[in-house]
Structures are given as C-alpha cells and as structure tokens.
Tab-separated table of C-alpha atoms and ligand atoms in Angstrom:
chain	number	residue	atom	x	y	z
A	1	UNK	CA	-0.147	-0.165	0.174
A	2	UNK	CA	1.691	3.215	-0.959
A	3	UNK	CA	2.019	5.880	1.779
A	4	UNK	CA	0.582	8.727	-0.316
A	5	UNK	CA	-2.892	8.879	-2.539
A	6	UNK	CA	-2.856	10.167	-6.084
A	7	UNK	CA	-5.838	12.650	-6.812
A	8	UNK	CA	-7.132	12.918	-10.176
A	9	UNK	CA	-9.333	15.977	-10.876
A	10	UNK	CA	-11.758	15.511	-13.962
A	11	UNK	CA	-12.320	19.006	-14.971
A	12	UNK	CA	-15.402	19.397	-17.161
A	13	UNK	CA	-16.135	16.042	-18.783
A	14	UNK	CA	-19.089	15.368	-21.290
A	15	UNK	CA	-21.815	14.116	-18.893
A	16	UNK	CA	-23.035	17.595	-17.081
A	17	UNK	CA	-24.280	20.267	-19.731
A	18	UNK	CA	-23.765	24.029	-19.134
A	19	UNK	CA	-27.341	24.554	-17.480
A	20	UNK	CA	-26.763	22.281	-14.484
A	21	UNK	CA	-24.001	24.240	-13.175
A	22	UNK	CA	-22.809	27.985	-13.573
A	23	UNK	CA	-19.495	26.169	-12.291
A	24	UNK	CA	-19.101	23.943	-14.936
A	25	UNK	CA	-15.738	25.108	-17.008
A	26	UNK	CA	-17.019	25.361	-20.731
A	27	UNK	CA	-14.430	27.391	-22.598
A	28	UNK	CA	-10.786	27.009	-22.874
A	29	UNK	CA	-9.854	29.927	-20.679
A	30	UNK	CA	-12.352	28.652	-17.951
A	31	UNK	CA	-10.713	24.972	-18.179
A	32	UNK	CA	-7.191	25.871	-18.019
A	33	UNK	CA	-8.107	28.203	-15.068
A	34	UNK	CA	-10.003	25.704	-13.137
A	35	UNK	CA	-7.390	22.989	-14.038
A	36	UNK	CA	-4.516	25.038	-12.461
A	37	UNK	CA	-6.190	25.979	-9.331
A	38	UNK	CA	-7.092	22.331	-8.986
A	39	UNK	CA	-3.623	21.418	-9.526
A	40	UNK	CA	-2.277	24.028	-6.693
A	41	UNK	CA	-5.370	22.341	-4.313
A	42	UNK	CA	-3.396	18.921	-4.710
A	43	UNK	CA	-4.484	17.247	-7.889
A	44	UNK	CA	-1.601	15.357	-9.566
A	45	UNK	CA	-3.550	14.193	-12.659
A	46	UNK	CA	-5.698	16.502	-14.417
A	47	UNK	CA	-8.193	14.545	-16.881
A	48	UNK	CA	-9.506	16.707	-19.600
A	49	UNK	CA	-12.192	16.896	-22.186
A	50	UNK	CA	-12.970	19.967	-24.255
A	51	UNK	CA	-16.228	21.924	-25.276
A	52	UNK	CA	-17.589	24.182	-27.733
A	53	UNK	CA	-16.763	27.451	-26.431
A	54	UNK	CA	-19.864	28.749	-27.495
A	55	UNK	CA	-22.566	26.413	-26.652
A	56	UNK	CA	-20.650	24.069	-24.285
A	57	UNK	CA	-21.460	20.951	-26.182
A	58	UNK	CA	-18.709	18.348	-25.792
A	59	UNK	CA	-16.083	18.987	-28.644
A	60	UNK	CA	-13.450	16.523	-30.129
A	61	UNK	CA	-11.438	19.140	-32.031
A	62	UNK	CA	-7.784	18.979	-31.314
A	63	UNK	CA	-7.371	22.561	-31.958
A	64	UNK	CA	-9.973	23.444	-28.959
A	65	UNK	CA	-7.987	21.294	-26.639
A	66	UNK	CA	-4.731	23.224	-27.990
A	67	UNK	CA	-6.140	26.188	-26.533
A	68	UNK	CA	-5.925	25.211	-23.157
A	69	UNK	CA	-3.045	22.413	-22.855
A	70	UNK	CA	0.156	24.516	-23.319
A	71	UNK	CA	-1.325	27.201	-20.571
A	72	UNK	CA	-2.307	24.105	-18.215
A	73	UNK	CA	1.587	22.693	-18.848
A	74	UNK	CA	3.459	25.797	-18.274
A	75	UNK	CA	1.393	26.677	-15.004
A	76	UNK	CA	1.648	23.179	-13.391
A	77	UNK	CA	3.473	20.043	-12.906
A	78	UNK	CA	0.404	17.743	-12.943
A	79	UNK	CA	0.139	15.123	-15.567
A	80	UNK	CA	-2.343	15.782	-18.224
A	81	UNK	CA	-4.876	12.925	-19.073
A	82	UNK	CA	-6.719	13.500	-21.970
A	83	UNK	CA	-10.134	11.721	-22.763
A	84	UNK	CA	-10.555	9.139	-25.244
A	85	UNK	CA	-14.203	8.662	-24.249
A	86	UNK	CA	-15.144	11.995	-25.895
A	87	UNK	CA	-18.754	12.991	-25.646
A	88	UNK	CA	-21.610	10.644	-25.990
A	89	UNK	CA	-22.372	9.498	-29.675
A	90	UNK	CA	-18.920	10.655	-30.801
A	91	UNK	CA	-16.950	8.227	-33.467
A	92	UNK	CA	-14.052	6.217	-32.060
A	93	UNK	CA	-11.791	8.371	-34.708
A	94	UNK	CA	-12.988	11.921	-33.050
A	95	UNK	CA	-12.661	9.988	-29.730
A	96	UNK	CA	-9.026	9.385	-30.214
A	97	UNK	CA	-8.029	12.705	-32.169
A	98	UNK	CA	-7.161	15.119	-29.235
A	99	UNK	CA	-4.939	12.773	-27.362
A	100	UNK	CA	-3.136	11.464	-30.890
A	101	UNK	CA	-2.543	15.118	-31.674
A	102	UNK	CA	-1.269	16.070	-28.092
A	103	UNK	CA	0.608	12.892	-27.351
A	104	UNK	CA	0.099	13.282	-23.424
A	105	UNK	CA	1.566	11.373	-20.573
A	106	UNK	CA	-1.997	9.925	-20.125
A	107	UNK	CA	-5.285	9.138	-21.537
A	108	UNK	CA	-8.599	7.567	-20.269
A	109	UNK	CA	-9.237	4.244	-21.962
A	110	UNK	CA	-12.758	2.741	-21.770
A	111	UNK	CA	-12.325	-0.994	-21.003
A	112	UNK	CA	-16.044	-2.246	-22.062
A	113	UNK	CA	-19.469	-1.265	-23.655
A	114	UNK	CA	-22.088	-0.254	-21.561
A	115	UNK	CA	-25.601	1.469	-21.725
A	116	UNK	CA	-24.808	4.897	-20.333
A	117	UNK	CA	-27.956	6.605	-19.005
A	118	UNK	CA	-27.811	10.260	-18.023
A	119	UNK	CA	-31.610	10.624	-19.181
A	120	UNK	CA	-32.931	10.380	-15.710
A	121	UNK	CA	-31.362	13.959	-14.991
A	122	UNK	CA	-34.228	15.252	-17.532
A	123	UNK	CA	-36.184	14.653	-14.094
A	124	UNK	CA	-33.922	17.018	-12.462
A	125	UNK	CA	-33.368	19.818	-14.601
A	126	UNK	CA	-36.349	21.077	-17.034
A	127	UNK	CA	-34.933	24.611	-18.224
A	128	UNK	CA	-31.890	24.471	-20.456
A	129	UNK	CA	-30.004	27.427	-21.977
A	130	UNK	CA	-28.898	25.398	-25.434
A	131	UNK	CA	-31.021	23.377	-27.535
A	132	UNK	CA	-28.466	20.617	-27.675
A	133	UNK	CA	-28.900	19.854	-23.817
A	134	UNK	CA	-32.187	18.391	-23.570
A	135	UNK	CA	-31.593	16.020	-26.572
A	136	UNK	CA	-28.076	14.867	-25.409
A	137	UNK	CA	-29.630	13.555	-22.526
A	138	UNK	CA	-32.797	12.298	-23.696
A	139	UNK	CA	-30.958	9.960	-26.691
A	140	UNK	CA	-29.249	7.868	-23.563
A	141	UNK	CA	-32.010	6.084	-23.098
A	142	UNK	CA	-31.270	4.172	-26.383
A	143	UNK	CA	-27.449	4.756	-26.364
A	144	UNK	CA	-24.584	2.058	-26.195
A	145	UNK	CA	-21.029	3.685	-25.187
A	146	UNK	CA	-19.261	1.296	-27.737
A	147	UNK	CA	-15.488	0.254	-26.686
A	148	UNK	CA	-14.958	-3.188	-28.316
A	149	UNK	CA	-11.938	-5.339	-28.103
A	150	UNK	CA	-11.064	-3.969	-31.580
A	151	UNK	CA	-11.280	0.055	-30.462
A	152	UNK	CA	-9.608	-0.881	-27.166
A	153	UNK	CA	-6.571	-2.567	-29.354
A	154	UNK	CA	-6.668	0.354	-31.723
A	155	UNK	CA	-6.231	2.581	-28.982
A	156	UNK	CA	-3.481	0.660	-27.116
A	157	UNK	CA	-1.374	0.503	-30.186
A	158	UNK	CA	-1.973	3.884	-32.112
A	159	UNK	CA	-2.092	6.031	-28.753
A	160	UNK	CA	0.051	3.729	-26.237
A	161	UNK	CA	2.547	2.026	-28.365
A	162	UNK	CA	2.800	5.092	-30.693
A	163	UNK	CA	2.920	7.826	-28.472
A	164	UNK	CA	4.169	6.283	-25.036
A	165	UNK	CA	0.904	7.594	-23.726
A	166	UNK	CA	-0.099	5.523	-20.443
A	167	UNK	CA	-3.871	4.625	-19.624
A	168	UNK	CA	-6.374	5.515	-16.965
A	169	UNK	CA	-8.229	2.372	-17.505
A	170	UNK	CA	-11.970	3.121	-16.865
A	171	UNK	CA	-13.688	-0.037	-15.677
A	172	UNK	CA	-17.460	0.374	-15.092
A	173	UNK	CA	-18.046	-3.336	-14.210
A	174	UNK	CA	-16.054	-6.206	-12.905
A	175	UNK	CA	-16.211	-7.872	-16.451
A	176	UNK	CA	-14.195	-4.895	-17.483
A	177	UNK	CA	-11.311	-5.969	-15.272
A	178	UNK	CA	-11.415	-9.530	-17.420
A	179	UNK	CA	-11.310	-7.553	-20.625
A	180	UNK	CA	-8.383	-5.536	-19.204
A	181	UNK	CA	-6.625	-9.065	-18.246
A	182	UNK	CA	-6.967	-10.236	-21.872
A	183	UNK	CA	-5.164	-7.385	-22.870
A	184	UNK	CA	-2.401	-7.809	-19.967
A	185	UNK	CA	-2.041	-11.519	-20.928
A	186	UNK	CA	-1.874	-10.663	-24.786
A	187	UNK	CA	1.192	-8.171	-23.658
A	188	UNK	CA	-0.696	-5.237	-25.175
A	189	UNK	CA	-0.623	-3.903	-21.531
A	190	UNK	CA	2.460	-4.002	-19.469
A	191	UNK	CA	2.834	-3.254	-15.912
A	192	UNK	CA	2.437	-0.423	-14.109
A	193	UNK	CA	-0.952	0.450	-15.055
A	194	UNK	CA	-3.713	2.111	-13.684
A	195	UNK	CA	-7.208	1.159	-12.910
A	196	UNK	CA	-9.880	3.804	-12.605
A	197	UNK	CA	-12.892	1.949	-10.945
A	198	UNK	CA	-16.044	3.988	-12.509
A	199	UNK	CA	-19.133	3.206	-9.694
A	200	UNK	CA	-22.600	4.891	-9.934
A	201	UNK	CA	-23.098	5.375	-13.601
A	202	UNK	CA	-26.348	4.207	-14.752
A	203	UNK	CA	-25.457	0.984	-17.008
A	204	UNK	CA	-22.382	0.181	-15.011
A	205	UNK	CA	-21.841	-1.166	-11.325
A	206	UNK	CA	-23.599	0.269	-8.554
A	207	UNK	CA	-21.905	2.719	-6.151
A	208	UNK	CA	-21.985	0.447	-3.172
A	209	UNK	CA	-19.147	0.318	-0.914
A	210	UNK	CA	-19.305	-3.645	-1.107
A	211	UNK	CA	-18.926	-3.352	-4.861
A	212	UNK	CA	-15.669	-1.165	-4.339
A	213	UNK	CA	-14.331	-3.915	-2.078
A	214	UNK	CA	-15.241	-6.737	-4.702
A	215	UNK	CA	-13.652	-4.781	-7.739
A	216	UNK	CA	-10.343	-4.241	-5.291
A	217	UNK	CA	-10.284	-8.178	-4.634
A	218	UNK	CA	-10.756	-9.203	-8.128
A	219	UNK	CA	-8.224	-7.035	-9.448
A	220	UNK	CA	-5.759	-8.120	-6.968
A	221	UNK	CA	-6.467	-11.561	-8.081
A	222	UNK	CA	-6.297	-10.940	-11.569
A	223	UNK	CA	-3.185	-8.625	-11.633
A	224	UNK	CA	-1.264	-8.978	-8.393
A	225	UNK	CA	0.825	-6.195	-7.720
A	226	UNK	CA	1.128	-5.050	-11.289
A	227	UNK	CA	-1.203	-2.212	-11.104
A	228	UNK	CA	-2.506	1.081	-9.017
A	229	UNK	CA	-5.819	1.555	-8.784
A	230	UNK	CA	-8.301	4.610	-8.238
A	231	UNK	CA	-12.082	4.945	-7.833
A	232	UNK	CA	-14.262	7.687	-9.156
A	233	UNK	CA	-17.842	7.635	-7.732
A	234	UNK	CA	-20.557	9.504	-9.635
A	235	UNK	CA	-22.926	12.249	-8.460
A	236	UNK	CA	-23.476	11.847	-4.412
A	237	UNK	CA	-21.177	8.792	-4.215
A	238	UNK	CA	-18.348	11.021	-5.078
A	239	UNK	CA	-16.714	11.621	-1.845
A	240	UNK	CA	-17.865	8.485	0.128
A	241	UNK	CA	-16.071	6.370	-2.415
A	242	UNK	CA	-13.047	8.484	-2.548
A	243	UNK	CA	-12.764	8.437	1.387
A	244	UNK	CA	-13.125	4.601	1.030
A	245	UNK	CA	-10.507	4.342	-1.559
A	246	UNK	CA	-8.016	6.063	0.702
A	247	UNK	CA	-8.720	3.652	3.444
A	248	UNK	CA	-8.184	0.675	1.151
A	249	UNK	CA	-5.155	2.003	0.025
A	250	UNK	CA	-5.945	3.314	-3.221
A	251	UNK	CA	-6.246	6.343	-5.254
A	252	UNK	CA	-9.080	8.755	-6.357
A	253	UNK	CA	-10.842	11.077	-8.553
A	254	UNK	CA	-12.712	14.080	-8.059
A	255	UNK	CA	-14.016	16.695	-10.380
A	256	UNK	CA	-17.161	18.479	-11.709
A	257	UNK	CA	-17.060	16.090	-14.818
A	258	UNK	CA	-18.534	13.382	-12.442
A	259	UNK	CA	-20.115	15.450	-9.820
A	260	UNK	CA	-21.429	18.956	-9.465
A	261	UNK	CA	-21.746	18.787	-5.889
A	262	UNK	CA	-19.753	19.487	-2.808
A	263	UNK	CA	-22.139	18.229	-0.189
A	264	UNK	CA	-25.619	17.192	-0.284
A	265	UNK	CA	-27.733	19.530	-2.532
A	266	UNK	CA	-24.673	22.338	-2.728
A	267	UNK	CA	-23.095	22.858	-5.897
A	268	UNK	CA	-19.593	22.985	-5.941
A	269	UNK	CA	-18.194	26.539	-6.714
A	270	UNK	CA	-14.863	25.033	-8.557
A	271	UNK	CA	-12.979	21.787	-9.271
A	272	UNK	CA	-10.375	22.957	-6.647
A	273	UNK	CA	-13.234	22.965	-4.023
A	274	UNK	CA	-13.456	19.273	-4.401
A	275	UNK	CA	-9.877	18.885	-4.373
A	276	UNK	CA	-9.518	20.848	-1.167
A	277	UNK	CA	-12.039	18.488	0.373
A	278	UNK	CA	-11.027	15.323	-0.327
A	279	UNK	CA	-7.413	16.367	0.553
A	280	UNK	CA	-8.552	17.430	4.095
A	281	UNK	CA	-10.307	14.012	4.433
A	282	UNK	CA	-6.761	12.229	3.332
A	283	UNK	CA	-4.802	14.530	5.928
A	284	UNK	CA	-7.142	13.800	8.508
A	285	UNK	CA	-6.860	10.133	7.920
A	286	UNK	CA	-3.105	10.548	8.522
A	287	UNK	CA	-2.212	10.149	5.083
A	288	UNK	CA	-0.587	12.459	2.551
A	289	UNK	CA	-1.538	13.453	-1.103
A	290	UNK	CA	0.912	12.163	-3.679
A	291	UNK	CA	3.008	14.920	-5.932
A	292	UNK	CA	3.076	14.962	-9.712
A	293	UNK	CA	6.482	13.402	-9.421
A	294	UNK	CA	5.470	10.583	-7.218
A	295	UNK	CA	2.679	9.842	-9.679
A	296	UNK	CA	4.870	9.690	-12.810
A	297	UNK	CA	7.316	7.266	-10.789
A	298	UNK	CA	4.456	5.133	-9.772
A	299	UNK	CA	2.532	5.059	-12.930
A	300	UNK	CA	5.754	4.836	-15.064
A	301	UNK	CA	4.968	7.890	-16.876
A	302	UNK	CA	6.816	9.466	-19.964
A	303	UNK	CA	7.570	12.938	-18.401
A	304	UNK	CA	5.656	16.362	-18.924
A	305	UNK	CA	8.767	17.100	-21.363
A	306	UNK	CA	7.834	14.518	-23.695
A	307	UNK	CA	4.270	15.683	-24.630
A	308	UNK	CA	3.267	17.143	-27.698
A	309	UNK	CA	2.024	20.375	-26.621
B	401	KMH	N1	-16.884	10.326	-17.007
B	401	KMH	C1	-16.350	9.179	-16.101
B	401	KMH	C2	-17.620	8.468	-15.963
B	401	KMH	C3	-13.266	9.276	-20.593
B	401	KMH	O1	-13.319	10.455	-20.282
B	401	KMH	O2	-12.871	8.376	-21.092
B	401	KMH	C4	-15.861	8.116	-17.370
B	401	KMH	C5	-14.906	9.202	-17.960
B	401	KMH	C6	-14.450	8.323	-19.527
B	401	KMH	O3	-14.158	10.033	-17.835
B	402	ZN	ZN1	-13.952	11.719	-18.948
C-alpha cells in the first residue's frame, strides 16, 4: 500500500451540461483556469475534455484542446490525461483525435461497452439554455457507449505504443477487469498500469461500498502487484467512495465531470473546492497527497517534457 494518495481531478467531462451548474468550465480559458487551481489544491493528474466555447457541447476538435493544454502545462507540474471517451455518440476517430494530436503522458481508455444512461437527469433539470442539452440527455435512453476489443486494441497501439501514452483504464463493471486481463495476457498492456474503478453510472456497477471492495479484491486476484487503482464515484457517491479508496490503500478521482456538488444539495463552486475537501479528508486520516513526481514514478509515465503540446 503506497503511503500517499494520487488525486485525479476531472475538470469538465461530457456528462453534465452547462445549464446544470454555472461553475462547470466550458471555454478553454475556464478549463485552463480551473485545472491550474485544482492542481495547486493537490490534484496530480488532470483529466481533460473540451467543449464548444459558444454552446458548451462536448467537442473532439484537437484545436480546442490546444487552446488550453499549453497553458496548463506552463502553469503546473500536474500530469495531463486526455479523454478518449469524448462525448456520448462521438465516433472512435473523433474520440481519439485530441490525444493522438497532443501525445499526452496519460489518456483514459474505456474497457467495455455499456449502456450509459444520463436521461434520468431530465427529471431534475427542466430548463436549458441551449437546444442540444435536452436531446443529449434524452438520447441516452437508447444509447450504448461502444468500447469493443477492436477499438480498445486500436487505442493501445495507436496511442499507447505510438506515443508512449499510458492509460487510465476506466472499468465500469467487474467484467471490464477481465477485458483488461485479456490485453495484459496478450502483452498489449504492460505493468505498471492504472485502473480507474467507475461506480454509479447508470449502466455500470452500482456505487455500493461492497462493490468497491469486490472490484479491489478481483483486481488483486487478476493482477497481483502489477497495477495502481483509483475510484471515481458518480454524483453523490463521489466523496464517500473516494474516502473508502483512501482507507483501502487506493487512489481517487474527483472533479465536476462526475459530480457537480460539494455536499448534499450544494453545488461545488469549482473543481478545486472538491480537491481541497478530499485532501482534507486524506490528511485527517493521517495520509498524504502524492505529488505529480510521485504519480509519474508510480505509474511509469514518460515525463511532462515528452508531450506534444
Ligand atoms: N466520466 C467518467 C464516468 C473518459 O473520459 O474516457 C468516465 C470518463 C471516460 O471520464
Ligand atoms: Zn472523462
């Protein structure tokens, strides 16, 4: 068990829409600013998506990412982790474009196809600023988030091998760990690797504490000491599961991508506010927050000077 906890912060994502919170970063300037302050608060890995600056719609365009990547790199030591999940409904080419263009130290890689239901949020939000928001949520009642063995292998080769990018393997259910084991056994994924348990997405495993313990146990059985793990809990499950992860010797992810709140019914005013809260919990438990240098060493990353931005 490592003696420090790696905090990942996921700045804006592609789940929440602008009308859900005035604090959700949309423009490149807002994304850069919130990422930098989150790093200053203790996040060692910054997981980044981009959005259309005018409408806030998830955007795959490498040119939009390039408006904030250099600013973040110049202002922090934090590891940049670019999404390959993109926005719901994007093609696999679009999903990979920004990471292939930027050659980051890390990128996300989703380890199995799932139903990805965000439509229940329509029960909570009725007024939207932009036309796209309602349909973006409604369409997920009949949406499968595609991550096949073919597309996973394509990313491992064209981003992992080709760019020296290492992955945040997003596992939404226990079967995804066995998909990962297939690629480890094939030699396409080499240790040390980084598993992100994703709990509480409608379509994936539920956010029960027993499920995190189950995933932790299953990963240990499959991978021994070849990996580091982290957990992201969606919505109200974010802080409880992050706290449980720290106690279990894991790492954790916070950020407005996966929860807009700082506590029950209270919107977080920034990503940094969530980082500060979980950092306080980690330190109250007598543990420390890992630095970007520690994260790079433990995850075997290529270094911030070997990226393409
Ligand atoms: N929003 C998380 C549940 C990705 O960007 O590749 C999953 C995620 C996927 O972050
Ligand atoms: Zn993401």
